[in-house]
């Protein structure tokens, strides 16, 4: 029995020693993490870029109107947008003071006023004309029934969207709370679909100048948003809208004789998508602002959950044990380095954009790999989170860059139709066309099966394949 007591004593002493060693090591790591970093020059520059955007009056800001777009029919979208933006600013200021994320969505002034139409015919039209959809040519050609049905179901949709496209400024309030709302983009996208059907009807009725003005307003607005987007989601929405504008615009012109098509096509179709419009820098600044809000509030939110008994055991442990090992400003500095570098890489010329995408993917992979295991004991929790939170945005950049290819392919279709090239001769005519693939300089492909000019972009999957029907 004596040897058993000796063994138990040895085990107990070993456990106590291990615990003491663990506590000592933890205290050492806490001392290493006693102070956070100061904002880095890159972080300061990015914050300055965000804060120095030129002020825009609410009535002129498309973002404000978009924030109220889904207000109830009897409400003014602009006034609703003003209320919602003020509410979001109040949330942001309170969160910045308390380093907590506590958006109460039930306090949203708009509520759930507008519902996207789920009529089966409208749903079928959306499905046919989505990226990779089947049968858009037929669905769009028979769009009169859809147009009348949509107008009857949502009488204010077309007028609201038309009013939105008159705005010539876009300055967003980047939310720092992931629960904070964005503009009602689903409803806005429905508005664009309806407006394009409206332009088709005007063109079919012979009102070519009115059809052109409708298309001009749509194109100018989305090119503005495309260039001015402060978040990645807005950049992608503008990308989708521009692609739809050119692809559906081509379907409108396809149904007209060349002389009428020339009157309907906006002159801005011939203006290239320039580097400022394609640039990802501004929305990368916005992504950093959003990520910074999460970085600052991570531990306070976990601690608040623990205090209220709402957090999971793992989050509670992170709050009280991991909190001293987490440095929010150091994390923000490192995210600033990453997002800044992504913006620089994706500002490449189109002829080198594929290589830029490869470099961006490699940057995301190497940044995550370097974060964990870390090279030091400093900001251990931040390093672990960063190793899992670095997102590869190269495919988003590819979708943005592809817009120029869609524009050129649409112009190729318009030009060859104006020259009265028969479908049997399109493949050869494309070889001599001035409108070519922006990445390779080679002619666009001809798909005899689809009777369409085919542009294979750099975006992955179906979003990279564009058919401009001839």
mmCIF file with all atom_site columns, N, CA and C in Angstrom, residues 223 226-227 235 272-282 343 346-353 400 404:
data_model
loop_
_atom_site.group_PDB
_atom_site.id
_atom_site.type_symbol
_atom_site.label_atom_id
_atom_site.label_alt_id
_atom_site.label_comp_id
_atom_site.label_asym_id
_atom_site.label_entity_id
_atom_site.label_seq_id
_atom_site.pdbx_PDB_ins_code
_atom_site.Cartn_x
_atom_site.Cartn_y
_atom_site.Cartn_z
_atom_site.occupancy
_atom_site.B_iso_or_equiv
_atom_site.pdbx_formal_charge
_atom_site.auth_seq_id
_atom_site.auth_comp_id
_atom_site.auth_asym_id
_atom_site.auth_atom_id
_atom_site.pdbx_PDB_model_num
ATOM 1  N N  . UNK A 1 223 ? -22.569 51.980 -64.271 1.00 0.00 ? 223 UNK A N  1
ATOM 2  C CA . UNK A 1 223 ? -21.135 52.251 -64.390 1.00 0.00 ? 223 UNK A CA 1
ATOM 3  C C  . UNK A 1 223 ? -20.667 53.129 -63.232 1.00 0.00 ? 223 UNK A C  1
ATOM 4  N N  . UNK A 1 226 ? -20.483 50.781 -60.260 1.00 0.00 ? 226 UNK A N  1
ATOM 5  C CA . UNK A 1 226 ? -19.357 49.886 -60.527 1.00 0.00 ? 226 UNK A CA 1
ATOM 6  C C  . UNK A 1 226 ? -18.042 50.523 -60.090 1.00 0.00 ? 226 UNK A C  1
ATOM 7  N N  . UNK A 1 227 ? -17.876 51.795 -60.391 1.00 0.00 ? 227 UNK A N  1
ATOM 8  C CA . UNK A 1 227 ? -16.642 52.498 -60.042 1.00 0.00 ? 227 UNK A CA 1
ATOM 9  C C  . UNK A 1 227 ? -16.616 52.914 -58.581 1.00 0.00 ? 227 UNK A C  1
ATOM 10 N N  . UNK A 1 235 ? -19.989 45.863 -55.485 1.00 0.00 ? 235 UNK A N  1
ATOM 11 C CA . UNK A 1 235 ? -19.218 45.703 -56.718 1.00 0.00 ? 235 UNK A CA 1
ATOM 12 C C  . UNK A 1 235 ? -19.762 44.545 -57.543 1.00 0.00 ? 235 UNK A C  1
ATOM 13 N N  . UNK A 1 272 ? -14.963 52.253 -73.528 1.00 0.00 ? 272 UNK A N  1
ATOM 14 C CA . UNK A 1 272 ? -14.399 51.101 -72.801 1.00 0.00 ? 272 UNK A CA 1
ATOM 15 C C  . UNK A 1 272 ? -14.590 51.231 -71.290 1.00 0.00 ? 272 UNK A C  1
ATOM 16 N N  . UNK A 1 273 ? -14.677 50.094 -70.629 1.00 0.00 ? 273 UNK A N  1
ATOM 17 C CA . UNK A 1 273 ? -14.649 50.057 -69.166 1.00 0.00 ? 273 UNK A CA 1
ATOM 18 C C  . UNK A 1 273 ? -13.224 50.384 -68.752 1.00 0.00 ? 273 UNK A C  1
ATOM 19 N N  . UNK A 1 274 ? -13.034 51.531 -68.111 1.00 0.00 ? 274 UNK A N  1
ATOM 20 C CA . UNK A 1 274 ? -11.665 51.978 -67.857 1.00 0.00 ? 274 UNK A CA 1
ATOM 21 C C  . UNK A 1 274 ? -11.109 51.410 -66.556 1.00 0.00 ? 274 UNK A C  1
ATOM 22 N N  . UNK A 1 275 ? -9.843  51.722 -66.303 1.00 0.00 ? 275 UNK A N  1
ATOM 23 C CA . UNK A 1 275 ? -9.153  51.151 -65.132 1.00 0.00 ? 275 UNK A CA 1
ATOM 24 C C  . UNK A 1 275 ? -9.776  51.602 -63.820 1.00 0.00 ? 275 UNK A C  1
ATOM 25 N N  . UNK A 1 276 ? -10.246 52.851 -63.762 1.00 0.00 ? 276 UNK A N  1
ATOM 26 C CA . UNK A 1 276 ? -10.875 53.319 -62.526 1.00 0.00 ? 276 UNK A CA 1
ATOM 27 C C  . UNK A 1 276 ? -12.158 52.553 -62.240 1.00 0.00 ? 276 UNK A C  1
ATOM 28 N N  . UNK A 1 277 ? -12.924 52.257 -63.286 1.00 0.00 ? 277 UNK A N  1
ATOM 29 C CA . UNK A 1 277 ? -14.165 51.511 -63.096 1.00 0.00 ? 277 UNK A CA 1
ATOM 30 C C  . UNK A 1 277 ? -13.872 50.078 -62.655 1.00 0.00 ? 277 UNK A C  1
ATOM 31 N N  . UNK A 1 278 ? -12.859 49.473 -63.229 1.00 0.00 ? 278 UNK A N  1
ATOM 32 C CA . UNK A 1 278 ? -12.513 48.083 -62.895 1.00 0.00 ? 278 UNK A CA 1
ATOM 33 C C  . UNK A 1 278 ? -11.811 47.954 -61.545 1.00 0.00 ? 278 UNK A C  1
ATOM 34 N N  . UNK A 1 279 ? -11.194 49.014 -61.084 1.00 0.00 ? 279 UNK A N  1
ATOM 35 C CA . UNK A 1 279 ? -10.337 48.932 -59.895 1.00 0.00 ? 279 UNK A CA 1
ATOM 36 C C  . UNK A 1 279 ? -11.071 48.333 -58.691 1.00 0.00 ? 279 UNK A C  1
ATOM 37 N N  . UNK A 1 280 ? -10.361 47.473 -57.981 1.00 0.00 ? 280 UNK A N  1
ATOM 38 C CA . UNK A 1 280 ? -10.911 46.857 -56.774 1.00 0.00 ? 280 UNK A CA 1
ATOM 39 C C  . UNK A 1 280 ? -10.434 47.573 -55.501 1.00 0.00 ? 280 UNK A C  1
ATOM 40 N N  . UNK A 1 281 ? -9.625  48.606 -55.652 1.00 0.00 ? 281 UNK A N  1
ATOM 41 C CA . UNK A 1 281 ? -9.019  49.241 -54.476 1.00 0.00 ? 281 UNK A CA 1
ATOM 42 C C  . UNK A 1 281 ? -10.060 49.814 -53.520 1.00 0.00 ? 281 UNK A C  1
ATOM 43 N N  . UNK A 1 282 ? -11.038 50.539 -54.071 1.00 0.00 ? 282 UNK A N  1
ATOM 44 C CA . UNK A 1 282 ? -12.003 51.204 -53.188 1.00 0.00 ? 282 UNK A CA 1
ATOM 45 C C  . UNK A 1 282 ? -12.821 50.183 -52.398 1.00 0.00 ? 282 UNK A C  1
ATOM 46 N N  . UNK A 1 343 ? -5.750  44.822 -53.722 1.00 0.00 ? 343 UNK A N  1
ATOM 47 C CA . UNK A 1 343 ? -6.145  45.914 -54.606 1.00 0.00 ? 343 UNK A CA 1
ATOM 48 C C  . UNK A 1 343 ? -5.072  46.244 -55.624 1.00 0.00 ? 343 UNK A C  1
ATOM 49 N N  . UNK A 1 346 ? -4.874  43.361 -58.379 1.00 0.00 ? 346 UNK A N  1
ATOM 50 C CA . UNK A 1 346 ? -6.011  43.303 -59.297 1.00 0.00 ? 346 UNK A CA 1
ATOM 51 C C  . UNK A 1 346 ? -6.187  44.579 -60.113 1.00 0.00 ? 346 UNK A C  1
ATOM 52 N N  . UNK A 1 347 ? -5.283  45.514 -59.969 1.00 0.00 ? 347 UNK A N  1
ATOM 53 C CA . UNK A 1 347 ? -5.287  46.700 -60.832 1.00 0.00 ? 347 UNK A CA 1
ATOM 54 C C  . UNK A 1 347 ? -4.464  46.458 -62.106 1.00 0.00 ? 347 UNK A C  1
ATOM 55 N N  . UNK A 1 348 ? -4.250  45.222 -62.452 1.00 0.00 ? 348 UNK A N  1
ATOM 56 C CA . UNK A 1 348 ? -3.408  44.875 -63.592 1.00 0.00 ? 348 UNK A CA 1
ATOM 57 C C  . UNK A 1 348 ? -4.122  45.159 -64.915 1.00 0.00 ? 348 UNK A C  1
ATOM 58 N N  . UNK A 1 349 ? -3.375  45.415 -65.983 1.00 0.00 ? 349 UNK A N  1
ATOM 59 C CA . UNK A 1 349 ? -3.975  45.543 -67.317 1.00 0.00 ? 349 UNK A CA 1
ATOM 60 C C  . UNK A 1 349 ? -4.672  44.245 -67.712 1.00 0.00 ? 349 UNK A C  1
ATOM 61 N N  . UNK A 1 350 ? -5.675  44.338 -68.575 1.00 0.00 ? 350 UNK A N  1
ATOM 62 C CA . UNK A 1 350 ? -6.443  43.154 -68.939 1.00 0.00 ? 350 UNK A CA 1
ATOM 63 C C  . UNK A 1 350 ? -5.571  42.091 -69.602 1.00 0.00 ? 350 UNK A C  1
ATOM 64 N N  . UNK A 1 351 ? -4.557  42.519 -70.333 1.00 0.00 ? 351 UNK A N  1
ATOM 65 C CA . UNK A 1 351 ? -3.689  41.546 -71.003 1.00 0.00 ? 351 UNK A CA 1
ATOM 66 C C  . UNK A 1 351 ? -2.911  40.694 -70.006 1.00 0.00 ? 351 UNK A C  1
ATOM 67 N N  . UNK A 1 352 ? -2.782  41.166 -68.751 1.00 0.00 ? 352 UNK A N  1
ATOM 68 C CA . UNK A 1 352 ? -2.054  40.405 -67.740 1.00 0.00 ? 352 UNK A CA 1
ATOM 69 C C  . UNK A 1 352 ? -2.961  40.016 -66.566 1.00 0.00 ? 352 UNK A C  1
ATOM 70 N N  . UNK A 1 353 ? -4.278  40.045 -66.802 1.00 0.00 ? 353 UNK A N  1
ATOM 71 C CA . UNK A 1 353 ? -5.190  39.852 -65.680 1.00 0.00 ? 353 UNK A CA 1
ATOM 72 C C  . UNK A 1 353 ? -5.220  38.409 -65.188 1.00 0.00 ? 353 UNK A C  1
ATOM 73 N N  . UNK A 1 400 ? -15.363 41.081 -62.405 1.00 0.00 ? 400 UNK A N  1
ATOM 74 C CA . UNK A 1 400 ? -15.322 42.523 -62.690 1.00 0.00 ? 400 UNK A CA 1
ATOM 75 C C  . UNK A 1 400 ? -14.635 42.777 -64.028 1.00 0.00 ? 400 UNK A C  1
ATOM 76 N N  . UNK A 1 404 ? -15.741 44.044 -69.482 1.00 0.00 ? 404 UNK A N  1
ATOM 77 C CA . UNK A 1 404 ? -15.237 44.648 -70.717 1.00 0.00 ? 404 UNK A CA 1
ATOM 78 C C  . UNK A 1 404 ? -15.358 43.671 -71.888 1.00 0.00 ? 404 UNK A C  1
#
